[in-house]
Short mmCIF file of C-alpha atoms and ligand atoms in Angstrom, two decimals:
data_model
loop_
_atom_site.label_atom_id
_atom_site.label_comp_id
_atom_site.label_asym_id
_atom_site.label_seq_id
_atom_site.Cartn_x
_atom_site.Cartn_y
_atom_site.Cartn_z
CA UNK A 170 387.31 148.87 4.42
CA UNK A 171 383.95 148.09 6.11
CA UNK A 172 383.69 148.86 9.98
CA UNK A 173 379.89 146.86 9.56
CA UNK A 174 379.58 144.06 11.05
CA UNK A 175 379.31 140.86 8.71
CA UNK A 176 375.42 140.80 8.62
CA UNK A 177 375.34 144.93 7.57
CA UNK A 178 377.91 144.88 5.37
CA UNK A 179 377.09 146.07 1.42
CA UNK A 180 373.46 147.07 3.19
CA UNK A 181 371.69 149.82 1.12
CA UNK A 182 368.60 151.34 0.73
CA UNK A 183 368.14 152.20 -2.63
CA UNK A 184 364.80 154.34 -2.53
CA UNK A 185 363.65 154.37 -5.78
CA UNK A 186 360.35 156.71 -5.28
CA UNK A 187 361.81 159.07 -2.97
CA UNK A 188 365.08 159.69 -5.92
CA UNK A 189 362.35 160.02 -8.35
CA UNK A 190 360.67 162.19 -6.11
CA UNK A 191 363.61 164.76 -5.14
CA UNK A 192 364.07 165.07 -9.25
CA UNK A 193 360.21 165.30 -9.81
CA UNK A 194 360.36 168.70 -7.00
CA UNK A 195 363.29 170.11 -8.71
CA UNK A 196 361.70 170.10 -12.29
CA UNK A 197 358.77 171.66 -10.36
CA UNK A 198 360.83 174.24 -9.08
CA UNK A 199 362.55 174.88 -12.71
CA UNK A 200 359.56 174.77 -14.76
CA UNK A 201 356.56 175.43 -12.62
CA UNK A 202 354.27 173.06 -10.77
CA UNK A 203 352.08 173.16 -13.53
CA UNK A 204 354.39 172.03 -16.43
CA UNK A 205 355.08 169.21 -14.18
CA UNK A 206 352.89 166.14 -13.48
CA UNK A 207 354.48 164.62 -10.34
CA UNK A 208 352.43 160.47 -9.57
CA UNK A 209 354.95 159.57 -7.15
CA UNK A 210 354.50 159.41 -3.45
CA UNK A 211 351.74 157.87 -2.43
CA UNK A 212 350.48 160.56 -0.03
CA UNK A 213 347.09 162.24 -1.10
CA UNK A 214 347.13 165.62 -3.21
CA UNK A 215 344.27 168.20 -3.17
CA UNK A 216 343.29 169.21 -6.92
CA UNK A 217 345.40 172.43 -6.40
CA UNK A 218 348.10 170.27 -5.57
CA UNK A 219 348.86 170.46 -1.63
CA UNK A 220 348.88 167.37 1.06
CA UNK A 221 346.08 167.08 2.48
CA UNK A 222 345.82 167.27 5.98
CA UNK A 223 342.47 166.30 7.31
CA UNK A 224 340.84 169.36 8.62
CA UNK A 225 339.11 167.18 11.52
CA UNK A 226 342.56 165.61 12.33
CA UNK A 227 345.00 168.81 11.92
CA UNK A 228 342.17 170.88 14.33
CA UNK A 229 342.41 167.91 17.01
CA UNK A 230 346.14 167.84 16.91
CA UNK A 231 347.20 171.29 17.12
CA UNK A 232 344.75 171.67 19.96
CA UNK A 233 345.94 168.85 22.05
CA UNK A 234 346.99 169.47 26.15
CA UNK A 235 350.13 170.50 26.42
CA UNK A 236 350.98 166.83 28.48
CA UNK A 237 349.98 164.89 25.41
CA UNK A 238 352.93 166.40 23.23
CA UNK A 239 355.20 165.47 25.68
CA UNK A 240 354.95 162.36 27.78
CA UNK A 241 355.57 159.74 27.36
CA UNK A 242 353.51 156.70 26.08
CA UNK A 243 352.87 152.92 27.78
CA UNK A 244 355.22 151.23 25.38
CA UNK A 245 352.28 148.99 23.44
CA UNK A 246 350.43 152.21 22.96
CA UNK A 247 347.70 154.42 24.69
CA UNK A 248 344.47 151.85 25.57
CA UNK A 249 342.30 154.13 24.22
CA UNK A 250 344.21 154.23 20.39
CA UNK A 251 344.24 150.23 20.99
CA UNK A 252 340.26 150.31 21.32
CA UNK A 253 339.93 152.78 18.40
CA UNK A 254 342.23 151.34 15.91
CA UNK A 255 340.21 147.95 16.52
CA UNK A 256 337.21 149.73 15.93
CA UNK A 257 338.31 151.94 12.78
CA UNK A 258 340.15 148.63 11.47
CA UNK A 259 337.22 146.54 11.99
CA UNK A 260 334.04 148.64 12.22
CA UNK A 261 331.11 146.35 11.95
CA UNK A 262 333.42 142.75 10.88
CA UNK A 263 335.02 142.92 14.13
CA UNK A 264 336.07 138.96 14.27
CA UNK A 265 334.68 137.38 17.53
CA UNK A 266 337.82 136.26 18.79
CA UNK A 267 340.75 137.17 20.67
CA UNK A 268 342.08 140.51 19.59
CA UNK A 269 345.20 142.33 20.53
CA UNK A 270 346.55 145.34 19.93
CA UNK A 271 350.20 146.86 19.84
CA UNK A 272 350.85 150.16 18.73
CA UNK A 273 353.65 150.22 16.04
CA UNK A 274 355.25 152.78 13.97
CA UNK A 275 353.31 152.99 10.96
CA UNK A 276 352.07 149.96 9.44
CA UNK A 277 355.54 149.79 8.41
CA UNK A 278 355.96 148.82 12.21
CA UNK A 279 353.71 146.14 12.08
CA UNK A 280 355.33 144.16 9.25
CA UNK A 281 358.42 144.24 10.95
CA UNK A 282 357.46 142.63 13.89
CA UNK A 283 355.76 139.95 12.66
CA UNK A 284 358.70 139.26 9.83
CA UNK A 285 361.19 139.36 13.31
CA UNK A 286 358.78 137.53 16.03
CA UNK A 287 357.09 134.84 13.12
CA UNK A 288 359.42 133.59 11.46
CA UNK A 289 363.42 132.30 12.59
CA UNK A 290 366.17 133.91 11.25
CA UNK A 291 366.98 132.12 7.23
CA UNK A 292 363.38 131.71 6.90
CA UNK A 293 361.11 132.73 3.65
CA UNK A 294 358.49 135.09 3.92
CA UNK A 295 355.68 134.67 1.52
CA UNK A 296 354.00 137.12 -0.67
CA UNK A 297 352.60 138.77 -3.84
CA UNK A 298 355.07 139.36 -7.24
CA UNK A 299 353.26 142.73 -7.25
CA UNK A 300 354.11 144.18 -3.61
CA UNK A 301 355.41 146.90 -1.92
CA UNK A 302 359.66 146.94 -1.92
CA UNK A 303 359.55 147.62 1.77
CA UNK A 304 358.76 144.06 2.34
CA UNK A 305 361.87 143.13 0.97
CA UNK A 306 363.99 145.25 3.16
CA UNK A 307 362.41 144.30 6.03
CA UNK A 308 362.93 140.79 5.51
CA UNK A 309 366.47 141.21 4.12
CA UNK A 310 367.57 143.53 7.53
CA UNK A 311 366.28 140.75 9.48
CA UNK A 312 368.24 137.90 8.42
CA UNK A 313 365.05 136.88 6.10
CA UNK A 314 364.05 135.93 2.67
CA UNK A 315 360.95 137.51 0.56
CA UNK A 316 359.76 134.68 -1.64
CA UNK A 317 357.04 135.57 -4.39
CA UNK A 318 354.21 133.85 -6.01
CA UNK A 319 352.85 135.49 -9.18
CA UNK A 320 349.36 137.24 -8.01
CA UNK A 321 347.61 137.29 -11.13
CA UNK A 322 346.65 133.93 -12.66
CA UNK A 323 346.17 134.70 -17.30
CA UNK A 324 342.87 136.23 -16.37
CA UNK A 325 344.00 138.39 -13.77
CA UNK A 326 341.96 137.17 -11.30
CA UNK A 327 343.74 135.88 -8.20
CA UNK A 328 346.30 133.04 -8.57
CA UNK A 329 345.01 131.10 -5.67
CA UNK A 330 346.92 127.89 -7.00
CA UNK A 331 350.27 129.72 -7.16
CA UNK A 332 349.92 130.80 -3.42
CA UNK A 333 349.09 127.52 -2.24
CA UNK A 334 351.72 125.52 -4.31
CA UNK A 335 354.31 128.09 -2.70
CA UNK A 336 353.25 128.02 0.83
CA UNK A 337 352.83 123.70 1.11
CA UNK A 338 356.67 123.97 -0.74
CA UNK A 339 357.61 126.35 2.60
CA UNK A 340 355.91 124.70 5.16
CA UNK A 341 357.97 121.00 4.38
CA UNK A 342 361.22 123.07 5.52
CA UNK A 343 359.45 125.66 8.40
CA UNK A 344 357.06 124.86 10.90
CA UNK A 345 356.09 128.47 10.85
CA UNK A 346 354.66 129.77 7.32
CA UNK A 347 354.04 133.55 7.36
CA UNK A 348 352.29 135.34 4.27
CA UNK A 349 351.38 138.59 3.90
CA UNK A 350 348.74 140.06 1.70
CA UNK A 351 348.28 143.48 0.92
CA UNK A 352 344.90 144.08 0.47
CA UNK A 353 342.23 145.95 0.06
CA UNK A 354 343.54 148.18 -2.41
CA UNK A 355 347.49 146.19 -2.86
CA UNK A 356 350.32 148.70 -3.31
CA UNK A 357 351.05 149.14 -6.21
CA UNK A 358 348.24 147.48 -8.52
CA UNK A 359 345.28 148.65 -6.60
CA UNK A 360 343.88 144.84 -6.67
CA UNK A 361 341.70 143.61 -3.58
CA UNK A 362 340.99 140.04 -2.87
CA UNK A 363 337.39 138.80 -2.95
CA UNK A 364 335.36 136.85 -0.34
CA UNK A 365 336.19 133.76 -2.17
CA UNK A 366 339.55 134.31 -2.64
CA UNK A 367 339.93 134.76 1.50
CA UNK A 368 337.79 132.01 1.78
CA UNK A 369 340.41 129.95 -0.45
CA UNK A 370 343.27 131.05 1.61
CA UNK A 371 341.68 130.29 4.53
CA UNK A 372 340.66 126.70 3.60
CA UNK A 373 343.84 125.80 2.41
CA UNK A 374 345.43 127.12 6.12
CA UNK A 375 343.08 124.89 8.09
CA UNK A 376 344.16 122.06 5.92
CA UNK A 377 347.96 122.73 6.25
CA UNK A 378 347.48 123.23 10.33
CA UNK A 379 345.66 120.02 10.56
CA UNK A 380 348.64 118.08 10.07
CA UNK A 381 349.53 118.91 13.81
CA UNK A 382 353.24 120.67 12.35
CA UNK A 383 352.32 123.75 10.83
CA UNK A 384 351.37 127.05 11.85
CA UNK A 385 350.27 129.51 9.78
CA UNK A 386 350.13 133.20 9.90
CA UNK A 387 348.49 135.61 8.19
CA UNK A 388 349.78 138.99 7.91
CA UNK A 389 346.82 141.24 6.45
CA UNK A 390 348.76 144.41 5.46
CA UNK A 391 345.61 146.79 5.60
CA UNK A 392 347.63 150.18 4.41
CA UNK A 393 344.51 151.41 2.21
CA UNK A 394 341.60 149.93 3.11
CA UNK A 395 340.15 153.64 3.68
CA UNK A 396 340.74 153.80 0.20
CA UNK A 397 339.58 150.93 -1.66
CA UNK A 398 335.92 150.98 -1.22
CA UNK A 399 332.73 151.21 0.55
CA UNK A 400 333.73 151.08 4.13
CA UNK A 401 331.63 148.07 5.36
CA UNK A 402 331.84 146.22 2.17
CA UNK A 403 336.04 146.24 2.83
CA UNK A 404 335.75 145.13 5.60
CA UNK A 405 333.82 141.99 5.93
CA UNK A 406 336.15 139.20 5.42
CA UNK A 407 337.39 140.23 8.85
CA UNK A 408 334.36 137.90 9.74
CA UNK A 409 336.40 135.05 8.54
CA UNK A 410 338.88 135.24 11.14
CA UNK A 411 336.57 133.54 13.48
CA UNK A 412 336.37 130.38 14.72
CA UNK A 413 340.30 129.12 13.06
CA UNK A 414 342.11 126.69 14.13
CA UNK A 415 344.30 127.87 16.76
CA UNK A 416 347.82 127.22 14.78
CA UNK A 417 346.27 130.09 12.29
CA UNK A 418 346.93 133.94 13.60
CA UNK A 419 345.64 136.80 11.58
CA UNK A 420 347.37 140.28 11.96
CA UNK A 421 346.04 143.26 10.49
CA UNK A 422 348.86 145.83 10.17
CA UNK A 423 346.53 148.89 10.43
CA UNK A 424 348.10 152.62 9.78
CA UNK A 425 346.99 156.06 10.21
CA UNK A 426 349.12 157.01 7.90
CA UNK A 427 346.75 157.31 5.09
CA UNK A 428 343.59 157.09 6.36
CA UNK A 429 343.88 159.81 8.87
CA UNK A 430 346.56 161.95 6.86
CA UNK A 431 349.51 161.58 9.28
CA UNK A 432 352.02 159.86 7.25
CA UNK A 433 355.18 161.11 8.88
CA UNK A 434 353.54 160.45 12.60
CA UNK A 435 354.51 157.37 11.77
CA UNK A 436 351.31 155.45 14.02
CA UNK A 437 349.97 152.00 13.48
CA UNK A 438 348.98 149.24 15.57
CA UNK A 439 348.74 145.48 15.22
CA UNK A 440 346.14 143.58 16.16
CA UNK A 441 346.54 140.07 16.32
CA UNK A 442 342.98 137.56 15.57
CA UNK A 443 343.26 133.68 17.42
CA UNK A 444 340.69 131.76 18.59
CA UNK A 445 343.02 130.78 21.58
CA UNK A 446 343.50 132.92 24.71
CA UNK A 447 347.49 131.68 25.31
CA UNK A 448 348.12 132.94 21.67
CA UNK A 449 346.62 136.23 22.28
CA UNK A 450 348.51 136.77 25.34
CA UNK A 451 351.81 135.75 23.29
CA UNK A 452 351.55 138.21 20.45
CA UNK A 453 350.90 141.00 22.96
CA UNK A 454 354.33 139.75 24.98
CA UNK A 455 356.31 139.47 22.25
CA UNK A 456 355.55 142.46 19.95
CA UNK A 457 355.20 144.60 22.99
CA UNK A 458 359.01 143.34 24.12
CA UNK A 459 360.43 143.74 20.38
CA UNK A 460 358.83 147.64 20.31
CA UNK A 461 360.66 148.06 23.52
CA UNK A 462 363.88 146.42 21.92
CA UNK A 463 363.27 148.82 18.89
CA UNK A 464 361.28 152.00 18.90
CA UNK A 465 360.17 152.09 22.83
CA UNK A 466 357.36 153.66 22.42
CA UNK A 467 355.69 155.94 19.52
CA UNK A 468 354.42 159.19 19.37
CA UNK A 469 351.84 160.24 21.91
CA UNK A 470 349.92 163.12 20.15
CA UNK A 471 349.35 161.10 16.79
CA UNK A 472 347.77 158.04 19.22
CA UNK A 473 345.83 160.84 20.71
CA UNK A 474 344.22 162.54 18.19
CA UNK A 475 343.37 159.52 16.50
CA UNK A 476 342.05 158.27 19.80
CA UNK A 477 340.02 161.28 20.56
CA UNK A 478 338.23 161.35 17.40
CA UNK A 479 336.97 157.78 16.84
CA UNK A 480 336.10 158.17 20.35
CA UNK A 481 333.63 160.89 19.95
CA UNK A 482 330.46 160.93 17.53
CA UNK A 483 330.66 164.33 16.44
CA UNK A 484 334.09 164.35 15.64
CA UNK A 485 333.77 160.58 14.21
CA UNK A 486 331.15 161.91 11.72
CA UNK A 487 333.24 164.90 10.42
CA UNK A 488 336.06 162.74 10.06
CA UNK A 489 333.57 160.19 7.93
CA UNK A 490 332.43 162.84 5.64
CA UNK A 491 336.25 164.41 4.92
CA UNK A 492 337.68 160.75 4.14
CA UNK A 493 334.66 159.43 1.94
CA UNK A 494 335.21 162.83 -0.21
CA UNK A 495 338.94 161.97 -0.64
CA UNK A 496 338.58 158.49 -1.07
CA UNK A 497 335.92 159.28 -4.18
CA UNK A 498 338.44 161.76 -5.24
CA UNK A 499 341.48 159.32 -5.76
CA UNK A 500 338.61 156.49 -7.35
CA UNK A 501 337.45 159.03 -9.88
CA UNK A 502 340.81 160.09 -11.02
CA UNK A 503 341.31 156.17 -11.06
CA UNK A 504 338.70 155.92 -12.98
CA UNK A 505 339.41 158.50 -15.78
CA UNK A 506 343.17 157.09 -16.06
CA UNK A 507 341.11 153.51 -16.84
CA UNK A 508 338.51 154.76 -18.92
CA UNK A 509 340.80 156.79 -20.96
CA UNK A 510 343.72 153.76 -21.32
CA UNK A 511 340.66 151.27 -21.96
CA UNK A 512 339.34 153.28 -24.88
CA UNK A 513 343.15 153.92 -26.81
CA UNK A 514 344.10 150.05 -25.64
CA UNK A 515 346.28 151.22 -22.65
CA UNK A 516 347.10 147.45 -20.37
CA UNK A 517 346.46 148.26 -16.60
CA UNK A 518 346.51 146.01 -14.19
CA UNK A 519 343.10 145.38 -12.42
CA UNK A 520 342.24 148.53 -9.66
CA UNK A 521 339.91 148.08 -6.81
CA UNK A 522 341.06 150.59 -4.75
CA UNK A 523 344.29 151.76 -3.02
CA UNK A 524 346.42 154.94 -4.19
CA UNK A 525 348.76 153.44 -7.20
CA UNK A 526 347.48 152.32 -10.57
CA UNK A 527 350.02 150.16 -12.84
CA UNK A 528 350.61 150.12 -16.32
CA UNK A 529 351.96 146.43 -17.01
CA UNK A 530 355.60 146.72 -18.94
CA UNK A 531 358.41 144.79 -19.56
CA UNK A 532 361.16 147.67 -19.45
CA UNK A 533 359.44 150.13 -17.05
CA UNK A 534 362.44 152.21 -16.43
CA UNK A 535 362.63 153.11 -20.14
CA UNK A 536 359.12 154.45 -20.29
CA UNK A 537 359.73 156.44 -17.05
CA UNK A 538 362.73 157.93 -18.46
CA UNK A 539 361.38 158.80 -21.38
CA UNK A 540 358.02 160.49 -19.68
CA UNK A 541 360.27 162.08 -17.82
CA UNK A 542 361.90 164.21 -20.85
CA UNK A 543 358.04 166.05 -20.64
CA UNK A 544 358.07 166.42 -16.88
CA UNK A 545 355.96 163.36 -16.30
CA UNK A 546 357.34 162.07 -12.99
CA UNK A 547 356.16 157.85 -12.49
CA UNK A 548 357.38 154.92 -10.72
CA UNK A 549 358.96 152.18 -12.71
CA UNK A 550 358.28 149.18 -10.49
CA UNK A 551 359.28 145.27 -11.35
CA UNK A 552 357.18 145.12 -13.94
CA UNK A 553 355.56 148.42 -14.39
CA UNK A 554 354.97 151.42 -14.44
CA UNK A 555 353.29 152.71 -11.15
CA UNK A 556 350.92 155.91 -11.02
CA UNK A 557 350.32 157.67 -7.73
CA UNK A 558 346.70 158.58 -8.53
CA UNK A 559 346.12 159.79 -4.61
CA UNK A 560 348.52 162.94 -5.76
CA UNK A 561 347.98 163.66 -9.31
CA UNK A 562 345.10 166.19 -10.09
CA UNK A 563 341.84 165.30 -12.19
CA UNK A 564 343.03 167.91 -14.90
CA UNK A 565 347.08 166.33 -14.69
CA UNK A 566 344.85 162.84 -15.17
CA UNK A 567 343.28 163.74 -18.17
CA UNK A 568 345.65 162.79 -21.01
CA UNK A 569 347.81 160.76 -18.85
CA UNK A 570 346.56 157.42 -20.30
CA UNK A 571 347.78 159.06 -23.70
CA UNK A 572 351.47 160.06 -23.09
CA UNK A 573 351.87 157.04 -21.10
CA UNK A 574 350.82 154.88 -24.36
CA UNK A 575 352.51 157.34 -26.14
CA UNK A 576 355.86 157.09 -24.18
CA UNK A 577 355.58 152.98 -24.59
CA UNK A 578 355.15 152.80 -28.12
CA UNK A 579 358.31 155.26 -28.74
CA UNK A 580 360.14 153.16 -26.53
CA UNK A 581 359.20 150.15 -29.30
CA UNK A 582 356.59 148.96 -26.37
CA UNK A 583 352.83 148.20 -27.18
C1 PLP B 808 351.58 148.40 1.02
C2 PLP B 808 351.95 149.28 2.15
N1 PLP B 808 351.92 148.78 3.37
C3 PLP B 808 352.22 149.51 4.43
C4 PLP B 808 352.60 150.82 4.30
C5 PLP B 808 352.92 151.45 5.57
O1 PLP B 808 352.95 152.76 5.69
P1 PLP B 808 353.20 153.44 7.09
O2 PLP B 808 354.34 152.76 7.74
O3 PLP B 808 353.48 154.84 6.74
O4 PLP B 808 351.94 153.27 7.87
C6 PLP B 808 352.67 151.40 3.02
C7 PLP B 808 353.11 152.78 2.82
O5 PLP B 808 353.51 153.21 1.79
C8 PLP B 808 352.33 150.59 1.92
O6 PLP B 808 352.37 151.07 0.68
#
C-alpha cells in the first residue's frame, strides 16, 4: 500500500556517492585510512586527509555575536550577503545590467527555483549528458523532465550544434526554454566553456527570442568557479550578459559551499542578469515567494560570515591567499592523475577545473567494483568513472592513473 499521494508515489533517492561513501569510511575504519584511497565526495581534503575548513572562514564564524546565530533572517537573505555574493560571483565581469539577488540554500537552492518558477509543470529542462544527478531529481520532484544533449562533439570540444538542435526542438512545444550549464569547472568532467562557446550560446538565444515567442533562460550553475582557474580569467564571460534581449535571463546559481568551505551551511544565492527593470523585479518576487513557500529563510551565521569577510579588505585578502593555495592544490593533483593516464594511454575526459576528473567507460560500475576489491573508493557515473580529486591526497594520486587502467583492462576494458 502507498499512503503517497499519486505524484510521490515510487519516489526515491538513490544516492549513489553518498552509498559509496558510507562503504568507502567503513573500509577506512577496517583497514586504516591509509590502505584506503577514498575520491568520492566532492568536498576538499587536506594532504593528511581532513576537510578543510578555511581558517579565515571557521575564525569569523565561531566568533560571530551571539544575535547572528540566532535570528532570524529577511527571507531573500541578509543585503549585505546579496552585495557580497554579487561581488565574489562577479568580481571585475560584473554585467552592467539589472542584477538580483535571492539567497538560496546552496546552489542546490538555486536550481530548484528556477526549474519550479521557469518552466510549467511537464516541461523539459535542458542540459549537458555529462551533469550532475541532482538535476535530475530536481526536475523529476517538480513535475519536470531533464532532457540531454551530448556535450562533447568527436573532438571533445563543445557540441555547440547538439545544444542548439535540442533547444529550437523545445522551444516549438514551450514558450519558455530553460538550460542550464555547469560551468566553469562542470561536475563531473571538469570541462569549462570558452568565450566562444558563450558567445555561440548566446547568439543562437538572441536569434530564438527574436521571433517575438520565445524566452530563453539561462541557468549558469557556477558551483566551482573558485576552482577552475585564474579568478578574473573565469569570470569574464559574465560581460556577455549585457545588453540581451530582454526575453533572455541569466542566473548564476552561486554557492559557498565550496568556495568558502561551508558545504553543510547549505548558503547560495541567485542572482538573476536582464537588461529590463520589470524582469528584475519579477525574479526577485517570485524566487523570494517560492523560498518562503519552501525553506523560509536560510541560515543567518553562514550569510554572515561570508558577508563580513568579502566586506572587509583584510579579511578579503586572507581569504584570497587560503583559496588560491587550495585551488592549486586540487589542479596539481589534477594534473598528476592526467599526466600520469596520458603517458600509460589512460582516456580522460577534458579538465579545466572543478573538483571531479572522469575516466570515459562504457561499464563504469564494473571498474568501480573491481577497484574497490583494493580499497579504491570512485564514482561510477553514466558513462564513467568519476574521481574526486578535491579529496584524494597528492601521494593517494600518484599511481591512481595505473590501477584505474589496470582495473579497466581486467575488466576486458581498454
Ligand atoms: C554541479 C553542482 N552544482 C551545484 C552544486 C550545489 O551544491 P550546494 O547546494 O552544496 O551549494 C553541486 C554540489 O555538489 C554541484 O556539484
Amino acid at each position: 500500500m502507498s499512503m503517497a499521494a499519486k505524484q510521490a508515489r515510487g519516489k526515491k533517492a538513490n544516492d549513489a556517492i553518498f552509498a559509496t561513501n558510507s562503504r568507502a569510511q567503513e573500509a577506512a575504519r577496517t583497514y586504516g585510512k591509509e590502505n584506503v584511497l577514498i575520491g568520492t565526495v566532492g568536498s576538499i581534503l587536506d594532504e593528511n586527509g581532513d576537510i578543510v575548513f578555511l581558517k579565515v572562514v571557521e575564525d569569523e564564524f565561531r566568533n560571530l555575536p551571539r544575535n547572528e546565530y540566532i535570528a532570524y533572517a529577511p527571507i531573500e537573505g541578509l543585503p549585505e550577503f546579496i552585495e557580497a555574493c554579487k561581488q565574489e560571483c562577479f568580481s571585475e565581469s560584473r554585467p552592467n545590467a539589472y542584477i538580483e539577488g535571492i539567497a538560496t540554500t546552496g546552489g542546490t537552492g538555486g536550481i530548484h527555483h528556477l526549474v519550479h518558477n521557469y518552466t510549467e509543470i511537464g516541461d523539459k529542462v535542458i542540459t549537458a549528458d555529462w551533469h550532475w544527478g541532482a538535476y535530475k531529481q530536481i526536475c523529476a520532484d517538480n513535475g519536470r523532465e531533464l532532457v540531454t544533449y551530448p556535450l562533447f562533439d568527436e573532438a571533445f570540444e563543445f557540441n555547440f550544434p547538439a545544444l542548439e538542435a535540442l533547444t529550437l526542438e523545445l522551444a516549438k512545444i514551450q514558450e519558455n526554454v530553460l538550460i542550464i550549464i555547469n560551468t566553469p569547472g562542470n561536475n563531473p568532467t571538469g570541462f569549462s566553456l570558452c568565450e566562444s562557446d558563450w558567445d555561440k550560446v548566446l547568439d543562437m538565444s538572441k536569434n530564438l527570442v527574436a521571433n517575438g515567442k520565445n524566452k530563453v533562460i539561462i541557468g549558469i550553475d557556477v558551483a566551482y568557479i573558485d576552482f577552475s582557474g585564474e579568478k578574473e580569467e573565469v569570470r569574464r564571460f559574465f560581460k556577455k550578459f549585457e545588453n540581451l534581449p530582454k526575453e533572455i535571463l541569466g542566473v548564476a546559481c552561486y554557492s559557498i559551499s565550496k568556495g568558502f568551505t561551508m558545504y553543510g551551511q547549505r548558503v547560495g544565492c541567485m542572482l538573476g542578469i536582464t537588461s529590463d527593470a520589470e524582469v528584475a523585479q519579477e525574479f526577485f518576487d517570485i524566487n523570494q515567494m517560492t523560498s518562503r513557500g519552501t525553506w523560509s529563510n536560510i541560515n543567518r551565521p553562514a550569510m554572515r560570515t561570508m558577508a563580513n569577510i568579502v566586506h572587509d579588505p583584510e579579511k578579503m585578502k586572507q581569504y584570497e591567499e587560503e583559496i588560491l593555495g587550495y585551488s592549486k592544490l586540487v589542479e596539481e593533483r589534477a594534473a598528476i592523475l592526467e599526466e600520469e593516464g596520458k603517458a600509460i594511454g589512460l582516456p580522460m575526459l577534458p579538465y579545466m577545473g572543478g573538483f571531479f576528473v572522469t575516466i570515459p567507460s562504457d561499464a563504469p560500475a564494473e571498474v568501480t567494483e573491481e577497484l574497490m576489491k583494493e580499497h579504491v573508493y570512485l564514482i561510477p557515473v553514466s558513462r564513467g568513472i568519476r574521481v574526486a580529486v578535491c579529496s584524494v591526497p597528492k601521494r593517494q594520486i600518484t599511481g591512481l592513473a595505473q590501477r584505474i587502467y589496470d582495473a579497466m583492462k581486467r575488466v576486458g576494458q581498454l
